[in-house]
GROMACS .gro file of C-alpha atoms in nm:
model
  359
    1MET     CA    1  11.964  11.801   9.897
    2ASN     CA    2  12.273  11.585   9.852
    3LYS     CA    3  12.317  11.381   9.535
    4LYS     CA    4  12.308  11.045   9.713
    5LEU     CA    5  11.964  11.112   9.854
    6ALA     CA    6  11.833  11.263   9.531
    7VAL     CA    7  11.942  10.958   9.330
    8LEU     CA    8  11.793  10.725   9.592
    9ILE     CA    9  11.452  10.896   9.583
   10LEU     CA   10  11.447  10.903   9.202
   11THR     CA   11  11.538  10.533   9.193
   12LEU     CA   12  11.262  10.455   9.442
   13ILE     CA   13  10.999  10.637   9.240
   14LEU     CA   14  11.102  10.472   8.912
   15SER     CA   15  11.147  10.121   9.051
   16MET     CA   16  10.823  10.128   9.248
   17THR     CA   17  10.619  10.172   8.933
   18VAL     CA   18  10.700   9.813   8.834
   19VAL     CA   19  10.558   9.645   9.145
   20LEU     CA   20  10.204   9.783   9.136
   21ALA     CA   21   9.925   9.527   9.163
   22GLY     CA   22   9.551   9.545   9.105
   23CYS     CA   23   9.231   9.561   9.305
   24THR     CA   24   8.938   9.323   9.352
   25SER     CA   25   8.709   9.514   9.112
   26LYS     CA   26   8.732   9.801   8.869
   27GLN     CA   27   8.764  10.120   9.072
   28ASP     CA   28   8.826  10.488   9.032
   29PRO     CA   29   9.173  10.508   8.865
   30LYS     CA   30   9.344  10.675   9.161
   31ASP     CA   31   9.183  10.438   9.411
   32ALA     CA   32   9.283  10.144   9.195
   33MET     CA   33   9.646  10.255   9.197
   34LYS     CA   34   9.645  10.314   9.573
   35SER     CA   35   9.500   9.975   9.655
   36ALA     CA   36   9.734   9.827   9.395
   37THR     CA   37  10.041   9.914   9.600
   38GLY     CA   38   9.903   9.722   9.899
   39ASN     CA   39   9.826   9.419   9.687
   40ALA     CA   40  10.185   9.414   9.562
   41MET     CA   41  10.281   9.285   9.907
   42LYS     CA   42  10.112   8.958   9.816
   43MET     CA   43  10.355   8.890   9.532
   44THR     CA   44  10.584   8.628   9.682
   45SER     CA   45  10.708   8.484   9.351
   46TYR     CA   46  10.682   8.555   8.979
   47GLU     CA   47  10.840   8.541   8.637
   48MET     CA   48  10.916   8.871   8.471
   49LYS     CA   49  11.015   9.009   8.132
   50SER     CA   50  11.137   9.367   8.104
   51LYS     CA   51  11.257   9.573   7.810
   52VAL     CA   52  11.403   9.922   7.792
   53VAL     CA   53  11.451  10.086   7.453
   54ILE     CA   54  11.626  10.421   7.416
   55LYS     CA   55  11.454  10.569   7.112
   56ASP     CA   56  11.655  10.889   7.112
   57LEU     CA   57  11.932  11.039   7.323
   58GLN     CA   58  12.096  11.371   7.247
   59VAL     CA   59  12.317  11.561   7.489
   60SER     CA   60  12.505  11.878   7.409
   61SER     CA   61  12.704  12.108   7.635
   62LYS     CA   62  13.029  12.297   7.647
   63GLU     CA   63  13.199  11.984   7.781
   64THR     CA   64  13.064  11.743   7.517
   65ALA     CA   65  13.080  11.968   7.209
   66ASP     CA   66  13.437  11.873   7.124
   67ASN     CA   67  13.445  11.538   7.303
   68GLU     CA   68  13.469  11.255   7.050
   69ALA     CA   69  13.436  10.986   7.318
   70ALA     CA   70  13.109  11.139   7.440
   71SER     CA   71  12.976  11.143   7.083
   72GLN     CA   72  13.058  10.774   7.044
   73VAL     CA   73  12.877  10.693   7.367
   74MET     CA   74  12.568  10.884   7.252
   75SER     CA   75  12.578  10.696   6.921
   76MET     CA   76  12.598  10.358   7.098
   77LEU     CA   77  12.315  10.436   7.337
   78LYS     CA   78  12.073  10.563   7.073
   79ASN     CA   79  11.831  10.279   6.990
   80ALA     CA   80  12.002  10.064   7.253
   81GLU     CA   81  11.795   9.786   7.407
   82LEU     CA   82  11.815   9.638   7.755
   83THR     CA   83  11.616   9.324   7.832
   84ILE     CA   84  11.576   9.141   8.161
   85ASP     CA   85  11.416   8.797   8.187
   86GLY     CA   86  11.396   8.660   8.539
   87VAL     CA   87  11.240   8.456   8.814
   88TYR     CA   88  11.192   8.566   9.175
   89GLN     CA   89  11.084   8.396   9.495
   90ASN     CA   90  11.073   8.540   9.845
   91ASP     CA   91  11.122   8.233  10.065
   92PRO     CA   92  11.392   8.120  10.047
   93MET     CA   93  11.508   8.439   9.880
   94GLN     CA   94  11.637   8.368   9.531
   95THR     CA   95  11.639   8.573   9.214
   96GLU     CA   96  11.757   8.466   8.871
   97LEU     CA   97  11.801   8.720   8.591
   98THR     CA   98  11.944   8.726   8.243
   99MET     CA   99  12.023   9.076   8.127
  100GLY     CA  100  12.058   9.130   7.754
  101ILE     CA  101  12.242   9.435   7.619
  102ASN     CA  102  12.210   9.531   7.254
  103LEU     CA  103  12.404   9.842   7.151
  104LYS     CA  104  12.360  10.000   6.808
  105GLY     CA  105  12.557  10.248   6.602
  106ASP     CA  106  12.910  10.228   6.460
  107MET     CA  107  13.031  10.025   6.759
  108SER     CA  108  12.735   9.787   6.784
  109MET     CA  109  12.756   9.482   7.009
  110SER     CA  110  12.527   9.239   7.189
  111PHE     CA  111  12.579   9.014   7.488
  112ASN     CA  112  12.389   8.850   7.775
  113ILE     CA  113  12.474   8.853   8.145
  114PRO     CA  114  12.305   8.587   8.362
  115MET     CA  115  12.287   8.669   8.735
  116VAL     CA  116  12.177   8.484   9.048
  117MET     CA  117  12.106   8.651   9.382
  118THR     CA  118  12.051   8.490   9.722
  119LYS     CA  119  12.011   8.655  10.060
  120GLU     CA  120  12.383   8.715  10.101
  121LYS     CA  121  12.552   8.650   9.765
  122LEU     CA  122  12.539   8.773   9.408
  123TYR     CA  123  12.665   8.561   9.118
  124VAL     CA  124  12.737   8.732   8.784
  125LYS     CA  125  12.834   8.531   8.477
  126ILE     CA  126  13.131   8.685   8.297
  127PRO     CA  127  13.037   8.728   7.930
  128SER     CA  128  13.254   8.742   7.623
  129ILE     CA  129  13.250   9.111   7.539
  130PRO     CA  130  13.382   9.246   7.207
  131MET     CA  131  13.681   9.479   7.245
  132LEU     CA  132  13.739   9.353   7.600
  133PRO     CA  133  13.989   9.065   7.587
  134LEU     CA  134  13.945   8.827   7.879
  135PRO     CA  135  14.136   8.510   7.968
  136GLU     CA  136  13.959   8.205   7.825
  137ASP     CA  137  13.935   8.037   8.165
  138VAL     CA  138  13.748   8.343   8.302
  139VAL     CA  139  13.475   8.374   8.039
  140ASN     CA  140  13.149   8.198   8.139
  141LYS     CA  141  13.259   8.166   8.501
  142TYR     CA  142  13.031   8.312   8.769
  143LEU     CA  143  13.192   8.594   8.966
  144VAL     CA  144  13.066   8.554   9.323
  145LEU     CA  145  13.029   8.862   9.539
  146ASP     CA  146  12.984   8.804   9.911
  147MET     CA  147  12.794   9.105  10.039
  148LYS     CA  148  12.912   9.061  10.396
  149GLU     CA  149  13.278   9.050  10.292
  150LEU     CA  150  13.240   9.351  10.064
  151ALA     CA  151  13.082   9.551  10.345
  152GLU     CA  152  13.362   9.461  10.584
  153GLN     CA  153  13.624   9.559  10.328
  154GLY     CA  154  13.448   9.894  10.293
  155GLY     CA  155  13.450   9.947  10.669
  156THR     CA  156  13.076   9.898  10.708
  157THR     CA  157  12.850   9.628  10.846
  158PHE     CA  158  12.651   9.420  10.600
  159ASN     CA  159  12.278   9.459  10.647
  160PRO     CA  160  12.084   9.159  10.506
  161ASP     CA  161  11.777   9.383  10.487
  162SER     CA  162  11.940   9.565  10.197
  163LEU     CA  163  11.860   9.259   9.984
  164ASP     CA  164  11.523   9.189  10.150
  165GLN     CA  165  11.273   9.219   9.865
  166LYS     CA  166  10.974   9.184  10.099
  167LYS     CA  167  11.088   9.479  10.310
  168ALA     CA  168  11.159   9.672   9.990
  169GLN     CA  169  10.798   9.609   9.888
  170GLN     CA  170  10.682   9.738  10.225
  171LEU     CA  171  10.881  10.055  10.171
  172SER     CA  172  10.740  10.087   9.820
  173ASN     CA  173  10.389  10.048   9.956
  174GLU     CA  174  10.428  10.329  10.212
  175VAL     CA  175  10.603  10.568   9.973
  176MET     CA  176  10.366  10.518   9.681
  177ASN     CA  177  10.054  10.550   9.896
  178THR     CA  178  10.195  10.876  10.031
  179LEU     CA  179  10.277  10.996   9.680
  180PHE     CA  180   9.939  10.907   9.530
  181GLU     CA  181   9.755  11.074   9.816
  182GLU     CA  182   9.894  11.413   9.717
  183TYR     CA  183   9.790  11.408   9.350
  184ASP     CA  184   9.444  11.488   9.220
  185GLY     CA  185   9.280  11.175   9.083
  186LYS     CA  186   9.096  11.343   8.797
  187LYS     CA  187   9.398  11.542   8.678
  188TYR     CA  188   9.675  11.281   8.691
  189PHE     CA  189   9.500  10.940   8.671
  190LYS     CA  190   9.262  10.795   8.415
  191ASP     CA  191   9.131  10.466   8.283
  192ILE     CA  192   9.253  10.345   7.943
  193ASN     CA  193   9.039  10.114   7.734
  194THR     CA  194   9.211   9.777   7.734
  195LYS     CA  195   9.172   9.763   7.355
  196ASP     CA  196   9.368  10.089   7.322
  197ALA     CA  197   9.647  10.000   7.565
  198ASN     CA  198   9.860   9.802   7.314
  199LEU     CA  199   9.884   9.506   7.550
  200PRO     CA  200  10.104   9.220   7.427
  201GLU     CA  201   9.957   8.883   7.342
  202GLY     CA  202   9.879   8.676   7.650
  203VAL     CA  203   9.806   8.972   7.879
  204ASP     CA  204   9.443   8.961   7.994
  205ALA     CA  205   9.366   9.284   8.179
  206LYS     CA  206   9.041   9.385   8.344
  207GLN     CA  207   9.157   9.745   8.398
  208VAL     CA  208   9.438   9.967   8.269
  209VAL     CA  209   9.520  10.279   8.469
  210GLN     CA  210   9.739  10.562   8.339
  211PHE     CA  211   9.940  10.815   8.539
  212ASN     CA  212  10.018  11.109   8.313
  213VAL     CA  213  10.224  11.430   8.339
  214THR     CA  214  10.209  11.694   8.064
  215ASN     CA  215  10.354  12.039   7.995
  216GLU     CA  216  10.035  12.186   8.139
  217ASN     CA  217  10.073  12.024   8.481
  218VAL     CA  218  10.446  11.957   8.513
  219LYS     CA  219  10.515  12.266   8.728
  220GLU     CA  220  10.225  12.181   8.958
  221ALA     CA  221  10.331  11.815   8.970
  222ALA     CA  222  10.684  11.918   9.069
  223GLU     CA  223  10.554  12.156   9.336
  224ILE     CA  224  10.331  11.886   9.483
  225PHE     CA  225  10.620  11.641   9.492
  226VAL     CA  226  10.873  11.880   9.648
  227ASN     CA  227  10.648  12.068   9.889
  228GLN     CA  228  10.392  11.806   9.990
  229ALA     CA  229  10.502  11.452   9.909
  230LEU     CA  230  10.880  11.466   9.959
  231PRO     CA  231  10.877  11.578  10.326
  232LYS     CA  232  10.646  11.285  10.407
  233ILE     CA  233  10.862  11.045  10.206
  234LEU     CA  234  11.168  11.158  10.402
  235ASP     CA  235  10.981  11.079  10.725
  236ILE     CA  236  10.920  10.728  10.594
  237LEU     CA  237  11.286  10.684  10.499
  238ALA     CA  238  11.385  10.804  10.848
  239LYS     CA  239  11.231  10.494  11.006
  240ASP     CA  240  11.508  10.270  11.140
  241GLU     CA  241  11.409   9.962  10.939
  242TYR     CA  242  11.412  10.157  10.612
  243ARG     CA  243  11.696  10.400  10.678
  244GLU     CA  244  11.938  10.116  10.743
  245MET     CA  245  11.810   9.918  10.448
  246VAL     CA  246  11.871  10.196  10.196
  247GLY     CA  247  12.203  10.292  10.352
  248LEU     CA  248  12.125  10.647  10.467
  249THR     CA  249  12.233  10.808  10.790
  250LYS     CA  250  12.005  11.009  11.017
  251GLU     CA  251  12.221  11.313  10.947
  252GLU     CA  252  12.172  11.284  10.571
  253ILE     CA  253  11.794  11.270  10.608
  254ASP     CA  254  11.793  11.559  10.857
  255ASN     CA  255  11.999  11.769  10.617
  256ALA     CA  256  11.753  11.691  10.336
  257LYS     CA  257  11.467  11.806  10.557
  258LYS     CA  258  11.652  12.130  10.626
  259ASP     CA  259  11.686  12.184  10.251
  260LEU     CA  260  11.307  12.170  10.230
  261SER     CA  261  11.249  12.390  10.532
  262SER     CA  262  11.067  12.724  10.516
  263ALA     CA  263  11.402  12.906  10.499
  264ASN     CA  264  11.461  12.755  10.155
  265LYS     CA  265  11.107  12.767  10.018
  266ASP     CA  266  11.171  13.085   9.819
  267GLU     CA  267  11.471  12.929   9.648
  268VAL     CA  268  11.279  12.608   9.577
  269SER     CA  269  10.984  12.806   9.438
  270LYS     CA  270  11.216  13.006   9.214
  271GLY     CA  271  11.370  12.688   9.079
  272LEU     CA  272  11.029  12.539   9.002
  273ASN     CA  273  10.919  12.856   8.824
  274GLU     CA  274  11.229  12.840   8.606
  275LEU     CA  275  11.156  12.475   8.528
  276LYS     CA  276  10.890  12.564   8.272
  277ASN     CA  277  11.146  12.772   8.080
  278TYR     CA  278  11.371  12.480   7.991
  279LEU     CA  279  11.176  12.156   8.043
  280LYS     CA  280  10.941  12.029   7.773
  281ILE     CA  281  10.746  11.708   7.825
  282ASN     CA  282  10.638  11.563   7.493
  283GLN     CA  283  10.507  11.254   7.674
  284PHE     CA  284  10.538  11.105   8.022
  285SER     CA  285  10.285  10.832   8.091
  286ILE     CA  286  10.279  10.503   8.279
  287ASN     CA  287  10.010  10.243   8.204
  288THR     CA  288   9.949   9.964   8.456
  289ALA     CA  289   9.740   9.666   8.348
  290ILE     CA  290   9.558   9.476   8.624
  291ASP     CA  291   9.459   9.116   8.558
  292LYS     CA  292   9.156   8.921   8.681
  293LYS     CA  293   9.351   8.786   8.977
  294ASP     CA  294   9.425   9.140   9.094
  295PHE     CA  295   9.794   9.142   9.007
  296PRO     CA  296   9.993   9.351   8.758
  297SER     CA  297  10.020   9.155   8.435
  298TYR     CA  298  10.187   9.429   8.237
  299GLN     CA  299  10.320   9.781   8.266
  300SER     CA  300  10.448  10.025   8.005
  301ALA     CA  301  10.606  10.367   8.039
  302VAL     CA  302  10.670  10.618   7.763
  303ILE     CA  303  10.908  10.903   7.838
  304ASN     CA  304  10.988  11.178   7.589
  305VAL     CA  305  11.139  11.492   7.738
  306GLU     CA  306  11.362  11.781   7.634
  307MET     CA  307  11.571  12.008   7.856
  308ASN     CA  308  11.727  12.327   7.724
  309ASP     CA  309  11.893  12.539   7.991
  310PRO     CA  310  11.918  12.898   7.862
  311ASP     CA  311  12.191  12.987   8.112
  312THR     CA  312  12.433  12.695   8.077
  313LYS     CA  313  12.337  12.610   7.716
  314ASP     CA  314  12.317  12.246   7.824
  315ASN     CA  315  12.063  12.063   7.610
  316MET     CA  316  11.925  11.712   7.637
  317LYS     CA  317  11.662  11.510   7.457
  318LEU     CA  318  11.557  11.169   7.583
  319ALA     CA  319  11.295  10.936   7.441
  320MET     CA  320  11.258  10.588   7.586
  321GLU     CA  321  11.007  10.311   7.641
  322VAL     CA  322  10.997  10.068   7.933
  323ASN     CA  323  10.784   9.752   7.940
  324ASN     CA  324  10.742   9.500   8.223
  325GLN     CA  325  10.539   9.181   8.212
  326TYR     CA  326  10.466   8.946   8.503
  327SER     CA  327  10.340   8.588   8.497
  328LYS     CA  328  10.314   8.282   8.722
  329ILE     CA  329  10.254   8.511   9.019
  330ASN     CA  330  10.270   8.325   9.352
  331GLU     CA  331  10.325   7.994   9.176
  332LYS     CA  332  10.614   7.752   9.230
  333GLN     CA  333  10.904   7.884   9.026
  334GLU     CA  334  11.155   7.696   8.812
  335PHE     CA  335  11.513   7.819   8.830
  336LYS     CA  336  11.699   7.728   8.514
  337ILE     CA  337  12.044   7.838   8.634
  338GLY     CA  338  12.020   7.748   9.003
  339ILE     CA  339  12.298   7.827   9.250
  340PRO     CA  340  12.629   7.806   9.058
  341LYS     CA  341  12.850   7.515   9.170
  342GLU     CA  342  13.199   7.560   9.309
  343GLY     CA  343  13.372   7.461   8.986
  344ASP     CA  344  13.180   7.726   8.794
  345VAL     CA  345  13.256   8.007   9.038
  346ILE     CA  346  13.544   8.255   9.059
  347THR     CA  347  13.608   8.505   9.337
  348MET     CA  348  13.699   8.870   9.286
  349GLU     CA  349  14.052   8.803   9.409
  350GLN     CA  350  14.096   8.517   9.161
  351LEU     CA  351  13.958   8.731   8.880
  352GLN     CA  352  14.200   9.013   8.959
  353GLN     CA  353  14.492   8.770   8.959
  354LYS     CA  354  14.395   8.624   8.622
  355MET     CA  355  14.332   8.966   8.470
  356GLY     CA  356  14.669   9.083   8.595
  357GLY     CA  357  14.838   8.787   8.432
  358ALA     CA  358  14.662   8.846   8.102
  359TYR     CA  359  14.848   9.166   8.017
   0.00000   0.00000   0.00000
């Protein structure tokens, strides 16, 4: 399978976990999660708060052993925090986000990056970043990116559907329902007592459902995904409305299907059998809290994995936590930034000219 498609599918699976909604009453955990994906379609606006904390990150290989720059990057990313506070509405499409980056270690730094997205344009506020000298008249301006113009410059045609959050939710709904259908409800899903779910103040949940993968079921979980779920997911991505939206060609999807064909099953099976020799899952769990209005009020994911490849001697340890909180679902939203005005905006061409003149 080519890297572009692999990254896309991984991104889909990770991103879809943050748009799950609840059900009308407390159900069997797996059923609750399945009906949750359908209810996510009803989220037409919301406020959100997200936080990603990298608790531990260690990477060692032949390439990084003597690489000082790589060591510095690892040091900066360890205990790094990424926060996203935002507002979204579907009609007219408008999203407002402020991304906070807090890097630790010897080269610690913190800065915020406000962003505004409409159906065809993305505005990114240029922050003052330590160690990156920028012209004074550039800092705090909003860099405007016209998606249509960027596509034309790249020799492609801009597809507005690529920014269509509603269609993205539809895709999420189909993929997640297909994924959940393949996994045993009693083995991978369970209810968590709301008192034990470490919910933040203000989150009132009627049900908390956990999806959990352990060392005992990781090989089986991988086999189910590759052999049962993935072929069906590829069929979903092959639909014209989704294929064009995610930027894949029919040939790329067909090639991925060939990779999963019976001719390659032995190779795939061998790879999955070897997985247990170098992958250790200390914890991989996702808790979804469902509020009394049947929407996701909070979600938390804990990931703690180690990979030690005996052949390449490449080793990695990653521990991270991801939290997402939603409020004011389907209410009228207040946009604090709004659409940046002409005097506050700079184009990519203007930015390049000013950066060229700064050195």
